[in-house]
Every structure is written in structure tokens, then in C-alpha cells.
mmCIF file of C-alpha atoms (C1' of nucleotides) in Angstrom:
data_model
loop_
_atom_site.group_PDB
_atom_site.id
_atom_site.type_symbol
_atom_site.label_atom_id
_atom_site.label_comp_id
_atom_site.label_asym_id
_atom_site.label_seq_id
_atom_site.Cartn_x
_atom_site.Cartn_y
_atom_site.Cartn_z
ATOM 1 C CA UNK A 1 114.312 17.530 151.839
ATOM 2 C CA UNK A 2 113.418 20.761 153.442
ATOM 3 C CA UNK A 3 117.125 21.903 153.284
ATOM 4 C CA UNK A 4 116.522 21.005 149.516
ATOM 5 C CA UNK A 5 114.284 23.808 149.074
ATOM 6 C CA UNK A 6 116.071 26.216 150.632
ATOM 7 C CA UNK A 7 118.477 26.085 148.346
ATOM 8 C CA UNK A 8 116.693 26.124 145.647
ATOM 9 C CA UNK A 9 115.009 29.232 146.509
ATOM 10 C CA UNK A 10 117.811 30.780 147.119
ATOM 11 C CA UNK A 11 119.558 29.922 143.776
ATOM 12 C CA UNK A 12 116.268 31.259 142.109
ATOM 13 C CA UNK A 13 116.460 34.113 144.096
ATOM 14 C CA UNK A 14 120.165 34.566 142.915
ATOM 15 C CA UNK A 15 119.262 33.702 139.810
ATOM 16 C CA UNK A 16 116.494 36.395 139.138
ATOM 17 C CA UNK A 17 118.610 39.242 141.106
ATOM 18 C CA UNK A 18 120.813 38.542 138.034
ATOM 19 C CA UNK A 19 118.397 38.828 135.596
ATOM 20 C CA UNK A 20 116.579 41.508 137.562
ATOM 21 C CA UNK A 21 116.657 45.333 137.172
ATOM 22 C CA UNK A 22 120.571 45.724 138.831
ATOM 23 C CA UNK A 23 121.290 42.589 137.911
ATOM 24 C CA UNK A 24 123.663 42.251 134.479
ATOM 25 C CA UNK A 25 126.024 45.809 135.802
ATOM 26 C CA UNK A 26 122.987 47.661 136.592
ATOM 27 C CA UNK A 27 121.447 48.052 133.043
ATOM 28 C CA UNK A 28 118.869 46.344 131.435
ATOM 29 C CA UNK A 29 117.704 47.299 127.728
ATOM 30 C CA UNK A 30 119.605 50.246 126.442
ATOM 31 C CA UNK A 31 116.657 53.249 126.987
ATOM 32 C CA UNK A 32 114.138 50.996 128.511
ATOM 33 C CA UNK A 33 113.667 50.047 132.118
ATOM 34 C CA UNK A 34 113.010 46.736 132.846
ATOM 35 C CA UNK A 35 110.017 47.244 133.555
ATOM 36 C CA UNK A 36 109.264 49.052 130.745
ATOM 37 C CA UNK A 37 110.954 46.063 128.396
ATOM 38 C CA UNK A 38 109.102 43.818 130.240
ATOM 39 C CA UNK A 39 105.894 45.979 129.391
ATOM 40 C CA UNK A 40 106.869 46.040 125.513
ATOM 41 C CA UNK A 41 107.358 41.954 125.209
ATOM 42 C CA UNK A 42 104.117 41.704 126.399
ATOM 43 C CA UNK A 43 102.734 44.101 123.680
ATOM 44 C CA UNK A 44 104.516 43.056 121.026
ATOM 45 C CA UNK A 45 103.280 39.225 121.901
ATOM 46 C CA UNK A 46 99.624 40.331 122.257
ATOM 47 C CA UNK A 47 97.299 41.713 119.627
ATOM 48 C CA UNK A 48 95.922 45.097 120.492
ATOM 49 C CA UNK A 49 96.150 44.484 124.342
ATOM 50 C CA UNK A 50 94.314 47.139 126.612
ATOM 51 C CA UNK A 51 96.233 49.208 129.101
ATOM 52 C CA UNK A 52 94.697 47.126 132.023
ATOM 53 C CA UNK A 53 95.776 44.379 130.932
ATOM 54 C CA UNK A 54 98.938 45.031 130.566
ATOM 55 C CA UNK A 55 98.838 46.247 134.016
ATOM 56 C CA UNK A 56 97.425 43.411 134.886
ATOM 57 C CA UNK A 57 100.087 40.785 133.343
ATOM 58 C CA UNK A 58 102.955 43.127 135.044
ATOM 59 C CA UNK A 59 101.095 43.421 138.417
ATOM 60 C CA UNK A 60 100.557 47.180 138.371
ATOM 61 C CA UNK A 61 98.048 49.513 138.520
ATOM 62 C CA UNK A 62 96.272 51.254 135.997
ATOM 63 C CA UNK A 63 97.598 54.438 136.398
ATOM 64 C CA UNK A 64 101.321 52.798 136.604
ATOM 65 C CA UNK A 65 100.190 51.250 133.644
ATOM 66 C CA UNK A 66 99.331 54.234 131.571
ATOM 67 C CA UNK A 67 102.153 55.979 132.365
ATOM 68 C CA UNK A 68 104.586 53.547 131.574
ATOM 69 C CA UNK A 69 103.026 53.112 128.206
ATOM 70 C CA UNK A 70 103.184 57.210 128.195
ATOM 71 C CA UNK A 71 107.042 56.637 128.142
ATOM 72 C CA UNK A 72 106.794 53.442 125.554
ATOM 73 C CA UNK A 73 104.773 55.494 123.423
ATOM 74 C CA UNK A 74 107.472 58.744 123.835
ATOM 75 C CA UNK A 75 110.337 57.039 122.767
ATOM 76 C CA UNK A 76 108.062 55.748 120.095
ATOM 77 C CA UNK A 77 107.785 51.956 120.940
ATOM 78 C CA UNK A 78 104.010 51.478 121.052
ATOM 79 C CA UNK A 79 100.812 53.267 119.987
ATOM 80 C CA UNK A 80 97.690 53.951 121.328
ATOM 81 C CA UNK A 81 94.653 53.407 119.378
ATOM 82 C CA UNK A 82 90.878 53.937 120.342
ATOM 83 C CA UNK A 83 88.892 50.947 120.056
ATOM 84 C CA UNK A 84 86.213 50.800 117.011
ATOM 85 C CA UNK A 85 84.358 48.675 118.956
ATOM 86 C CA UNK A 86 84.600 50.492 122.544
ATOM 87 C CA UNK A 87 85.192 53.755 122.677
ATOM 88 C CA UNK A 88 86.803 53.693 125.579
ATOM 89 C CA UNK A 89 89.204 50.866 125.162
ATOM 90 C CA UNK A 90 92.976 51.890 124.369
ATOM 91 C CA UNK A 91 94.703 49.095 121.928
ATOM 92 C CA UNK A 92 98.131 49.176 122.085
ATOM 93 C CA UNK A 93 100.513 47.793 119.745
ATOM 94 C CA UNK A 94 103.842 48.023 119.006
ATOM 95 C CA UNK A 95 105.705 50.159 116.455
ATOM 96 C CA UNK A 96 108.016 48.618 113.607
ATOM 97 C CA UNK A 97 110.201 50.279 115.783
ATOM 98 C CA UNK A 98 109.072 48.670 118.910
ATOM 99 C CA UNK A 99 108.384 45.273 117.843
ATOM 100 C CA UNK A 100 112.340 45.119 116.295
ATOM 101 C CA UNK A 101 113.504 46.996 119.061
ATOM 102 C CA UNK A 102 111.895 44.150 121.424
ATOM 103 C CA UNK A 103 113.632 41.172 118.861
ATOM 104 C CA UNK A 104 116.916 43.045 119.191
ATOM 105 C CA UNK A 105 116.652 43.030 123.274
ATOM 106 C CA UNK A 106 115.626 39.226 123.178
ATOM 107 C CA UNK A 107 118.656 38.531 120.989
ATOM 108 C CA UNK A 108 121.383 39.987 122.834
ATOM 109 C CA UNK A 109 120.022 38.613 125.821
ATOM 110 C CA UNK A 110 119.667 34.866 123.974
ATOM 111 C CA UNK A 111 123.329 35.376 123.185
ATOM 112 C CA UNK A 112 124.037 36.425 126.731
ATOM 113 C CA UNK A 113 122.012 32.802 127.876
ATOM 114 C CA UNK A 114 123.786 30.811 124.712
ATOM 115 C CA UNK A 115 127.397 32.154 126.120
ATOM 116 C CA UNK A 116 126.341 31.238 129.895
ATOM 117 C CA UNK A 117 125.390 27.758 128.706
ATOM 118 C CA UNK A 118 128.178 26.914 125.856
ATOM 119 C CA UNK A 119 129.930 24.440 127.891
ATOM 120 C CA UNK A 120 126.977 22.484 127.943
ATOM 121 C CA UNK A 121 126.496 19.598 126.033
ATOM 122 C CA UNK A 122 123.075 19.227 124.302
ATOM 123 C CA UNK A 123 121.291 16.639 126.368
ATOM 124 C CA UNK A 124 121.802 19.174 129.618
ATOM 125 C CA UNK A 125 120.770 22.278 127.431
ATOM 126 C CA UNK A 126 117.340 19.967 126.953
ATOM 127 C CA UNK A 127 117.207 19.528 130.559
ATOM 128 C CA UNK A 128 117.558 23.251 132.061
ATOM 129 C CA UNK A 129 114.612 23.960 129.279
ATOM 130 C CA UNK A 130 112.723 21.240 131.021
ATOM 131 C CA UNK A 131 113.348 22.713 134.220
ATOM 132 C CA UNK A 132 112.842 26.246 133.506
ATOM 133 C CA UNK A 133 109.813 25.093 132.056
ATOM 134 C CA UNK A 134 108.477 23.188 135.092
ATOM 135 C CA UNK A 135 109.081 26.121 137.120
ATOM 136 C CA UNK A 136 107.568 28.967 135.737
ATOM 137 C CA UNK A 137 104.626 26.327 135.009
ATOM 138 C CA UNK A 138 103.801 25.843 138.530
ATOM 139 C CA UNK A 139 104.972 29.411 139.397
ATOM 140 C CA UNK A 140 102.630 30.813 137.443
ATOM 141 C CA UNK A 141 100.149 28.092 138.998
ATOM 142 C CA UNK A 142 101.111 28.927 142.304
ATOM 143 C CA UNK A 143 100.134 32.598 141.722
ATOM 144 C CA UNK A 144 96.792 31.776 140.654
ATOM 145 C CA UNK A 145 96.025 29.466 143.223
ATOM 146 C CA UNK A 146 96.863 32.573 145.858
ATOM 147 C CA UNK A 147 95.158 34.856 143.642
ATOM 148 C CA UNK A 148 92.269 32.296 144.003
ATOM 149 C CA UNK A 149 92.553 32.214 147.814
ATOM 150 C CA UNK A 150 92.381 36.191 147.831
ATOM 151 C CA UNK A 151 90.165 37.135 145.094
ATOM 152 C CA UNK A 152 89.348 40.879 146.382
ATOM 153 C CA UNK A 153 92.566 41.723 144.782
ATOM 154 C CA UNK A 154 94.663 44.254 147.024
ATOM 155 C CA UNK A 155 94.790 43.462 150.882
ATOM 156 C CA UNK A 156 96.231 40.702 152.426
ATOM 157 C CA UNK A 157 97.824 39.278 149.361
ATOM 158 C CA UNK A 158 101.441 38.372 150.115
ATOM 159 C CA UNK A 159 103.821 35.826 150.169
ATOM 160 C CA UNK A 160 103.473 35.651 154.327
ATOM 161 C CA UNK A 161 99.895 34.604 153.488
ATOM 162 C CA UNK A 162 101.186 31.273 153.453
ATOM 163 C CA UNK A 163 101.204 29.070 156.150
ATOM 164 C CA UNK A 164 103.958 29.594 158.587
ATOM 165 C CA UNK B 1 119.587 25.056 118.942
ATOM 166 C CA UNK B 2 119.431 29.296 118.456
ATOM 167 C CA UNK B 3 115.926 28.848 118.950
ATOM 168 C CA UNK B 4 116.192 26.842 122.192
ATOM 169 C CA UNK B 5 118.568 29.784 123.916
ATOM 170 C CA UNK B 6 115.484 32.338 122.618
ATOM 171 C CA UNK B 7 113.047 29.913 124.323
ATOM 172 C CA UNK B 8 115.549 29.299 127.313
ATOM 173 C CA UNK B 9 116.230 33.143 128.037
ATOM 174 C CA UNK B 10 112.625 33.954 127.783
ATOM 175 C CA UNK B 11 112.157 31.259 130.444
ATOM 176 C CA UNK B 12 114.532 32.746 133.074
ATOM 177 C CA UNK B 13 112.933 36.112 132.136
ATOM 178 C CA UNK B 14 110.162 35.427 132.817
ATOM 179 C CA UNK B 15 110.884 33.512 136.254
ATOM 180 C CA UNK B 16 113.026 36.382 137.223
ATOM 181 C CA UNK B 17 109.835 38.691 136.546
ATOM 182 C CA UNK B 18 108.098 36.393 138.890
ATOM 183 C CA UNK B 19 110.940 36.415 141.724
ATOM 184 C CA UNK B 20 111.699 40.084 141.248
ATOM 185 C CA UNK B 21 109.924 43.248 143.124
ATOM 186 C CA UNK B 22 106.783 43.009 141.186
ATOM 187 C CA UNK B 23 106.682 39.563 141.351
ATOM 188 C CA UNK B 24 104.111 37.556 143.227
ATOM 189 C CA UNK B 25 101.675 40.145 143.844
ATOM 190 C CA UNK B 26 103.912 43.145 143.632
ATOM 191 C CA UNK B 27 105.096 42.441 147.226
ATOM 192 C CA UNK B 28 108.060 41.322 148.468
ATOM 193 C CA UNK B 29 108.953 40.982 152.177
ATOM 194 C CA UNK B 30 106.748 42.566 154.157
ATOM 195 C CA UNK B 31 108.502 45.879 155.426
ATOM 196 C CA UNK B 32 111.464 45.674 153.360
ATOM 197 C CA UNK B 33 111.622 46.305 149.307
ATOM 198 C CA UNK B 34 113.758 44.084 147.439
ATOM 199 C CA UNK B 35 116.496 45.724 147.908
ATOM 200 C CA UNK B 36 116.689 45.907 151.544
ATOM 201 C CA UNK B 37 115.584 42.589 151.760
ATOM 202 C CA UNK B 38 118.752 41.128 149.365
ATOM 203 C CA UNK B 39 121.078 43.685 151.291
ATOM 204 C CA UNK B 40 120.304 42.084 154.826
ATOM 205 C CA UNK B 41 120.809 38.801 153.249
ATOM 206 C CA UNK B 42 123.834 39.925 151.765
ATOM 207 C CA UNK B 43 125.049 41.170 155.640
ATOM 208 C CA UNK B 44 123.593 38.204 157.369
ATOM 209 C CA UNK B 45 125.910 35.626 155.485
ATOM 210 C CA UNK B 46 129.148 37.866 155.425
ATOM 211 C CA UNK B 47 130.781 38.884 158.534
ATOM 212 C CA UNK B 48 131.331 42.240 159.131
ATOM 213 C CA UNK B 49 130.364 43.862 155.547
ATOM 214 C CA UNK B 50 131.533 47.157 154.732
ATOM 215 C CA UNK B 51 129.356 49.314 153.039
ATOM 216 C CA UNK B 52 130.469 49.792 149.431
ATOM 217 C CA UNK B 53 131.174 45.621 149.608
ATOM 218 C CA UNK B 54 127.278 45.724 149.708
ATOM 219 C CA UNK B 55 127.219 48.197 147.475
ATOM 220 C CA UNK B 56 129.186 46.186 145.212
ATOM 221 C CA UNK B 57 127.470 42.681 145.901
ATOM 222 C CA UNK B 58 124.223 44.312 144.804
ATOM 223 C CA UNK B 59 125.398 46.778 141.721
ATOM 224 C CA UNK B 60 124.219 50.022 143.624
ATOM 225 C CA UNK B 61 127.365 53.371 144.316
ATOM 226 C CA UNK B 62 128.060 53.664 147.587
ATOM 227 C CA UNK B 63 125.860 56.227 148.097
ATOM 228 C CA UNK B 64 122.567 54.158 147.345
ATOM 229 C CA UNK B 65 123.974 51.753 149.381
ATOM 230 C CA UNK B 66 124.714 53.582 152.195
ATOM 231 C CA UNK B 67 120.898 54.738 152.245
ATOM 232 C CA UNK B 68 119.755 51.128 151.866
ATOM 233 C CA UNK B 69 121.625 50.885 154.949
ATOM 234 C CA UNK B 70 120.266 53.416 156.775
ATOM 235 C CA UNK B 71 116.953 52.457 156.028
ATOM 236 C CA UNK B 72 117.723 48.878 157.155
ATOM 237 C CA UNK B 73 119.147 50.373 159.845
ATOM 238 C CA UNK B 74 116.354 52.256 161.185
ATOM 239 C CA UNK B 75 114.202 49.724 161.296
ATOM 240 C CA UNK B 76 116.634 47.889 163.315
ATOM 241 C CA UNK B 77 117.649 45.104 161.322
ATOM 242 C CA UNK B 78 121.683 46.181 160.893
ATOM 243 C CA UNK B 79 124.107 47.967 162.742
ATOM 244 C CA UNK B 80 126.605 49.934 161.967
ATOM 245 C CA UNK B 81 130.046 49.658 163.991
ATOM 246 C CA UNK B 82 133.161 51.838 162.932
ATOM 247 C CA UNK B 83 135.852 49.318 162.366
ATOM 248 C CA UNK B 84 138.817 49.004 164.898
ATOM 249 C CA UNK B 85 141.552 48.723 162.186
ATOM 250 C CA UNK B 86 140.618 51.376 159.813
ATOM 251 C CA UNK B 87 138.446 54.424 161.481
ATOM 252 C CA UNK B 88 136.759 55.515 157.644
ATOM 253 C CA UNK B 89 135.527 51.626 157.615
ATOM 254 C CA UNK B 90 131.925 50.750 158.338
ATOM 255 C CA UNK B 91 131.742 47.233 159.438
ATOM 256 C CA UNK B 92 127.956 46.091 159.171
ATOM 257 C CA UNK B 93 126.094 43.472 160.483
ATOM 258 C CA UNK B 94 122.224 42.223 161.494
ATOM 259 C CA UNK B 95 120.812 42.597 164.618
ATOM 260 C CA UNK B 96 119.558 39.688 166.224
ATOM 261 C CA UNK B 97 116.089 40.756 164.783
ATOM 262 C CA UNK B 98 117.121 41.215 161.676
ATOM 263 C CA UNK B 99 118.969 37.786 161.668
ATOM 264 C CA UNK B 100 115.595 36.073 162.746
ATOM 265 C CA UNK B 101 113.861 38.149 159.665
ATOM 266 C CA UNK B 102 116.437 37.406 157.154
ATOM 267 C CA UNK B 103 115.673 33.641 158.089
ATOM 268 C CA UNK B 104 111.787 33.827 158.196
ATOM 269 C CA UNK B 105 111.453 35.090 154.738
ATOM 270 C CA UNK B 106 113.942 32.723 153.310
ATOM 271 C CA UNK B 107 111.017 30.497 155.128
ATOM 272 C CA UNK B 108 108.571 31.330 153.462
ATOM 273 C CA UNK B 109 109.871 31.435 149.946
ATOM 274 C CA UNK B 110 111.300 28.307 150.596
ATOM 275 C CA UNK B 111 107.830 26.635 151.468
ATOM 276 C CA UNK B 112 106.649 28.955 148.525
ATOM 277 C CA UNK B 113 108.976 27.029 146.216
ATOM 278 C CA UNK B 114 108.187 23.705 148.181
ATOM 279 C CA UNK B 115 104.543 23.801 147.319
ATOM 280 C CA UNK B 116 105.359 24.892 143.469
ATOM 281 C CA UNK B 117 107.381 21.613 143.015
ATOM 282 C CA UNK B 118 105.374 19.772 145.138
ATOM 283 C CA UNK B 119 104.254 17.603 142.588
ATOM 284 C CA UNK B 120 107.765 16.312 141.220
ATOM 285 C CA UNK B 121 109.546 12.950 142.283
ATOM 286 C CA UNK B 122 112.216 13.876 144.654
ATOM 287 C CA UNK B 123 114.594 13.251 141.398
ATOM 288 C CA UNK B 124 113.590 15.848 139.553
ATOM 289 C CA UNK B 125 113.674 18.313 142.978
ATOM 290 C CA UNK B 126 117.319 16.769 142.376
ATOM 291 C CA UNK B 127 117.851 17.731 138.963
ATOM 292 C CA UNK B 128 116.199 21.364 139.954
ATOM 293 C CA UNK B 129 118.869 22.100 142.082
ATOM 294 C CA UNK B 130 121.288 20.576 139.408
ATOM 295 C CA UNK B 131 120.009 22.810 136.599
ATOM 296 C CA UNK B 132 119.607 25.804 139.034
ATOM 297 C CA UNK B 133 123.232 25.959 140.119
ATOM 298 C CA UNK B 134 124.884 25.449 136.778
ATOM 299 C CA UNK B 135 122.568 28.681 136.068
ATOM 300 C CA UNK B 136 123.730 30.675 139.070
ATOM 301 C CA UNK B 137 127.019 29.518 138.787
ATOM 302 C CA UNK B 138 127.066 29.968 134.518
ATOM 303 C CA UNK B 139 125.671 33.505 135.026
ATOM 304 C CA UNK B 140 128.345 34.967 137.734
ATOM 305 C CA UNK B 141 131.174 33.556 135.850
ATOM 306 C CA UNK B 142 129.720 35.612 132.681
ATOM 307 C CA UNK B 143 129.376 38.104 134.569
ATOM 308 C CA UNK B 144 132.748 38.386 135.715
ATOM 309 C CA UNK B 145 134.037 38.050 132.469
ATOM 310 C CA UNK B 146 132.329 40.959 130.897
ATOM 311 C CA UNK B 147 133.945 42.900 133.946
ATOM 312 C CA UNK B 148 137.083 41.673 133.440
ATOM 313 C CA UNK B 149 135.993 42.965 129.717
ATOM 314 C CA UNK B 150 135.518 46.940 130.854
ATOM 315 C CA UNK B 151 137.280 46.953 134.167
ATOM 316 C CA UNK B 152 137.447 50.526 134.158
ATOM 317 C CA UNK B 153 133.810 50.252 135.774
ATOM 318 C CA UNK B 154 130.898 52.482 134.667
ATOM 319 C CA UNK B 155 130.789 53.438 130.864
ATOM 320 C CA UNK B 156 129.946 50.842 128.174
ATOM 321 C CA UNK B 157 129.253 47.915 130.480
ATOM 322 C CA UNK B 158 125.618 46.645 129.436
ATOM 323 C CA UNK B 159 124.305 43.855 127.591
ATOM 324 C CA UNK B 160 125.066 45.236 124.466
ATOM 325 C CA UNK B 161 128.729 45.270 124.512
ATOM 326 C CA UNK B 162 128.665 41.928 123.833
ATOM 327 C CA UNK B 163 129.023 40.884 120.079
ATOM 328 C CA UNK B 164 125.750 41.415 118.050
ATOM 329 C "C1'" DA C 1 64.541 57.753 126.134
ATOM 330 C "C1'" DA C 2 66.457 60.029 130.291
ATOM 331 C "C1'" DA C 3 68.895 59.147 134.429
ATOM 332 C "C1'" DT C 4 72.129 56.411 136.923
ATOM 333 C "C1'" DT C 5 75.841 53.345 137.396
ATOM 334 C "C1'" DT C 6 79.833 51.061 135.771
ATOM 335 C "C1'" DT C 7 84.024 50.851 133.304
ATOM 336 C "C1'" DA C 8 88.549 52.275 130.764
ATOM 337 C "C1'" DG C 9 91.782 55.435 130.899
ATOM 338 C "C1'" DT C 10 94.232 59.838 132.291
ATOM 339 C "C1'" DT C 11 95.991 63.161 135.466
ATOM 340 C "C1'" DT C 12 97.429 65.396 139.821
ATOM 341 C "C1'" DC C 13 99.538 64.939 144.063
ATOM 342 C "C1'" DC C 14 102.494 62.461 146.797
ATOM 343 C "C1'" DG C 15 106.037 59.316 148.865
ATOM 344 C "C1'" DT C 16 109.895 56.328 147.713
ATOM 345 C "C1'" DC C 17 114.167 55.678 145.973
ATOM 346 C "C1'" DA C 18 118.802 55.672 143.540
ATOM 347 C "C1'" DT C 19 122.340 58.689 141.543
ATOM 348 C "C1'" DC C 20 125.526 62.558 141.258
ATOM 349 C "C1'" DA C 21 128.369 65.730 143.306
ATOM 350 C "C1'" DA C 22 130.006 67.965 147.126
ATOM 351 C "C1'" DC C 23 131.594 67.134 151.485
ATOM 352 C "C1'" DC C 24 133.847 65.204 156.017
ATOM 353 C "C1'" DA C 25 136.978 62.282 158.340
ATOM 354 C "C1'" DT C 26 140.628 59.106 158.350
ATOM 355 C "C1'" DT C 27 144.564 56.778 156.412
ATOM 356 C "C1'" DA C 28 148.364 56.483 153.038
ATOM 357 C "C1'" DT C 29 151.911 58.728 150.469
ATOM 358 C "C1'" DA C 30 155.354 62.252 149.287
ATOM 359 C "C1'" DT D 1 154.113 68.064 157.629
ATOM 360 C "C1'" DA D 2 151.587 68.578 153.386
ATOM 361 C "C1'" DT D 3 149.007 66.216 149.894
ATOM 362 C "C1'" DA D 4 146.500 62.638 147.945
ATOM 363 C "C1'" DA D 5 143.507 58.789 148.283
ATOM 364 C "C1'" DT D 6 139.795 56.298 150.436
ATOM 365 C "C1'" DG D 7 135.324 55.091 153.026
ATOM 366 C "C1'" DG D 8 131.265 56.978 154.050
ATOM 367 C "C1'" DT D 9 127.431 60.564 154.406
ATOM 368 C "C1'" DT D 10 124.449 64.279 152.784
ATOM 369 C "C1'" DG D 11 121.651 67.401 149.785
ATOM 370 C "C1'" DA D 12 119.675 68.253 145.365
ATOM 371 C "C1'" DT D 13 117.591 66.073 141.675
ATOM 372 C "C1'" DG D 14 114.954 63.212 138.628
ATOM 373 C "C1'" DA D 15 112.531 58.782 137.696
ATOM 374 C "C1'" DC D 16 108.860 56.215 139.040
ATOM 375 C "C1'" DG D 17 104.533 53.907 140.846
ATOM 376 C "C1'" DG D 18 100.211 54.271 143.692
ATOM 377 C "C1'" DA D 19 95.823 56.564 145.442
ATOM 378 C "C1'" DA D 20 92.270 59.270 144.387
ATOM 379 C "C1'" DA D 21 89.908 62.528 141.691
ATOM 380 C "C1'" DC D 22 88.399 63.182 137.178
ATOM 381 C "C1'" DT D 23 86.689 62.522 132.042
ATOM 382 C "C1'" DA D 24 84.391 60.087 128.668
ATOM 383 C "C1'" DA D 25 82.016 56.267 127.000
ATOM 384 C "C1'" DA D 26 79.236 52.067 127.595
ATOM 385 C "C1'" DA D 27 75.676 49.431 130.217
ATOM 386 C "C1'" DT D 28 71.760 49.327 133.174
ATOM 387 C "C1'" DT D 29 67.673 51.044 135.372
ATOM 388 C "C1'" DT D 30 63.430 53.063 135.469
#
DNA sequence: AAATTTTAGTTTCCGTCATCAACCATTATA
DNA sequence: TATAATGGTTGATGACGGAAACTAAAATTT
């Protein structure tokens, strides 16, 4: 059973090398980094998200944060917008540009998925949504319950926190 | 059934995200980045690796992967030998310390993953590793076909060659 | 209401890192 | 033997993210 999980951490490892920032020949999303794309789907899902929390969803800091919505807003993906209710609140939202740029990204890669999968039939194409479903579920629940153990946010907080 | 590769890409996105160098926490493996710590895997399950083969295994030029190397090897997880056949070859391979680290963070994700699934029936663990491979195994064949696509290596070879 | 503290965001400085191009050494080819 | 090709390293460069200092705008204290 333990040899079980092995594997399957390795195969997600594999799995999100592929689908990581080298991964697919070393580019990710035409002029955006993937950090950067990664930064835009979030904005484009939210409604006028602060700069926080996007730093927050993406696990970087405030400064990273702002800059990398510096270079969103450059290449004229996103805008900044004071808040009417706090002036010192940033809302960010995406451009028509940004939000269609984002769509465009997600379909290429959906077609990229679709052509990895076609010689599935539809019952398995059911069942790797199931699964991909379970495990970001209890990924993300898994991060939160560390998150929970650590709450100071910042030392201390890695995967070797675990038990050995 | 579109809809369901949009919902299924956004899925593996968004694990990768999780798996990837911002991931859980925004650290990775203690001393080593990402990078480093794929590139001693990479070298811990081949046998003498040359460098650009690492290169290659991990989308970096030789010259980024020549650095990863030195960086791995300074903190004395590789070694580099010159090969007895051909004198320009580098043949690479972990130190006995580096072995042992490869295999304690594999560890420790693994038990990572462990506790995430935790709470499935040792079926579905089974059908996991089912869905998981066909993934792996779905996304390196696609990959090789969009380099047997461009072979020339370099221009034109992102995401967006494929058909729109 | 004035003073102080807290909070959101930006900016400067800095270290890390991957690429390109030039380069060195060795092997293969002419 | 001369030339080309190949594996690898090095130096310059640019992208990038974090820490800390800083600005401006609430929130709190007195």
C-alpha cells in the first residue's frame, strides 16, 4: 500500500512537471509566464479581487504580487482600479483583452487535454474527472489543514513539517 | 463533452499549480528548488546521465543544465566523472547523500499524498493510479508527437501550434 | 478631533536563475 | 593533417520574486 503511494506521487509529480512552467517544450501561454497566466485566471474568475489576494491564492508576496500585476497590466491584461469604498484597496479586473486572452489560453490547452485523452472512451473520461476532482479536493484540504497547523504564516511551513 | 476537457484541463492545472514550485507553501525541497530537485531525480534513476540528457529530460539548453548541475553539485548531491569512452562526455551521477535525499523527499510527498487520499477505499487509491498513468503516459506520447511535429527544435514549438 | 496604529499597496535593493553567445577541449570527418 | 562537429563551461544579460523601507488611507486611541 505504501509502494502505492509512491507511485502515485511520482506520476503527479510527472504529471505537473508537464503541465508546469518547462513542461509542454518550455513555453507556457504565448507572452505570459505561467505564473503570470496563472495570476490572470484567477482575475478573470474573481470580481474586483485585491492585489493580496491574489498573492495570496498564488502563494506570493505582496510585492511579487504587485509586480506581476505591473506586467499583466503592461501588456494590457488587467486594470487597476481604486476602491470607492477603501481608498486604499486596488480592484483588479481583467481587460476585454485579458479576459479573451485568458479563454483563448484555456482553449488551446482544453484541446491539448481533449487530444491527450481521445482514445478514451466516455465512461473513463468521467472517471479521470472524478479523480482529478478528488485530488485537488483533498489537496487543497491538505494545504489548509498545514496552513492550520502553522498559522503564523512564513517559518517552518514546509512539506518536511510532516511527520517523518 | 467540450465542456468536460475545459473542466478536466482546469483540473490538472490547477493540481500542477499545487505540485509545482509555488505549490504547497511556495517551498519545495528544502535546499533544492524544483529544478534541482527533478534533476537529481532525473540522475538518481538513470545511470550515468550526461549532461545535455538532463538537459533534455527537463526542457532546459545545456547551458542551464550544466549550472543546475553545478549547483547540485556543490552541495554534494552529484558528481561529475569525465567518461572513459568519449573524453568531451560528462557522465553524472548522485552521491550517496544525494541518493539518500532524492529518496527522503520522494518520502515525504509520498506520505503527503498518503494522507490526502487517506480517506478513499483502497479501490479508488487503485483507480488513482489507473487514471494517473493513462495521464502521464497520454501526455508524453502528445508530447512526442508535437516534436515529431517541429523536429527542427526551438522555433514554433508551443501550445499554440496546435490547430485552433 | 488630534495623535497613533494598522493596513493596502508600491518601490528599491538584492540574490537567484535560465538563456545566449563565445569559448575550450575532444572526437569525427575530409 | 586540417577542418568540422560535438559535449560542456563560462560570462554577460535580463527576468523575476522577496525583504524591507516607504506612502497613503483607514481604524483606533485618547
Amino acid at each position: 500500500m505504501h509502494k502505492d503511494f509512491v507511485h502515485i506521487y511520482n506520476l503527479i509529480q510527472e504529471l505537473s512537471w508537464h503541465f508546469g512552467a518547462h513542461g509542454i517544450n518550455g513555453e507556457c501561454c504565448g507572452d505570459l509566464s505561467l505564473v503570470e497566466y496563472m495570476a490572470l485566471k484567477r482575475i478573470n474568475d474573481a470580481e474586483n479581487i485585491t492585489v493580496q489576494e491574489v498573492g495570496h491564492a498564488l502563494n506570493f508576496t505582496k510585492s511579487g504580487a504587485s509586480k506581476i500585476i505591473d506586467r499583466l497590466e503592461n501588456k494590457g491584461y488587467v486594470k487597476r482600479e481604486i476602491s470607492s469604498i477603501d481608498g486604499r484597496v486596488c480592484c483588479v479586473n481583467t481587460t476585454a483583452k485579458g479576459a479573451e486572452t485568458a479563454l483563448e489560453i484555456v482553449q488551446r490547452y482544453s484541446n491539448y487535454v481533449s487530444e491527450m485523452l481521445k482514445a478514451q472512451d466516455a465512461a473513463m473520461v468521467e472517471n479521470v474527472k472524478t479523480v482529478l476532482e478528488i485530488l485537488v479536493d483533498s489537496a487543497h484540504r491538505q494545504e489548509n489543514l498545514l496552513k492550520g497547523k502553522f498559522p503564523q504564516g512564513g517559518g517552518g511551513m514546509s512539506v518536511f513539517s510532516m511527520d517523518k
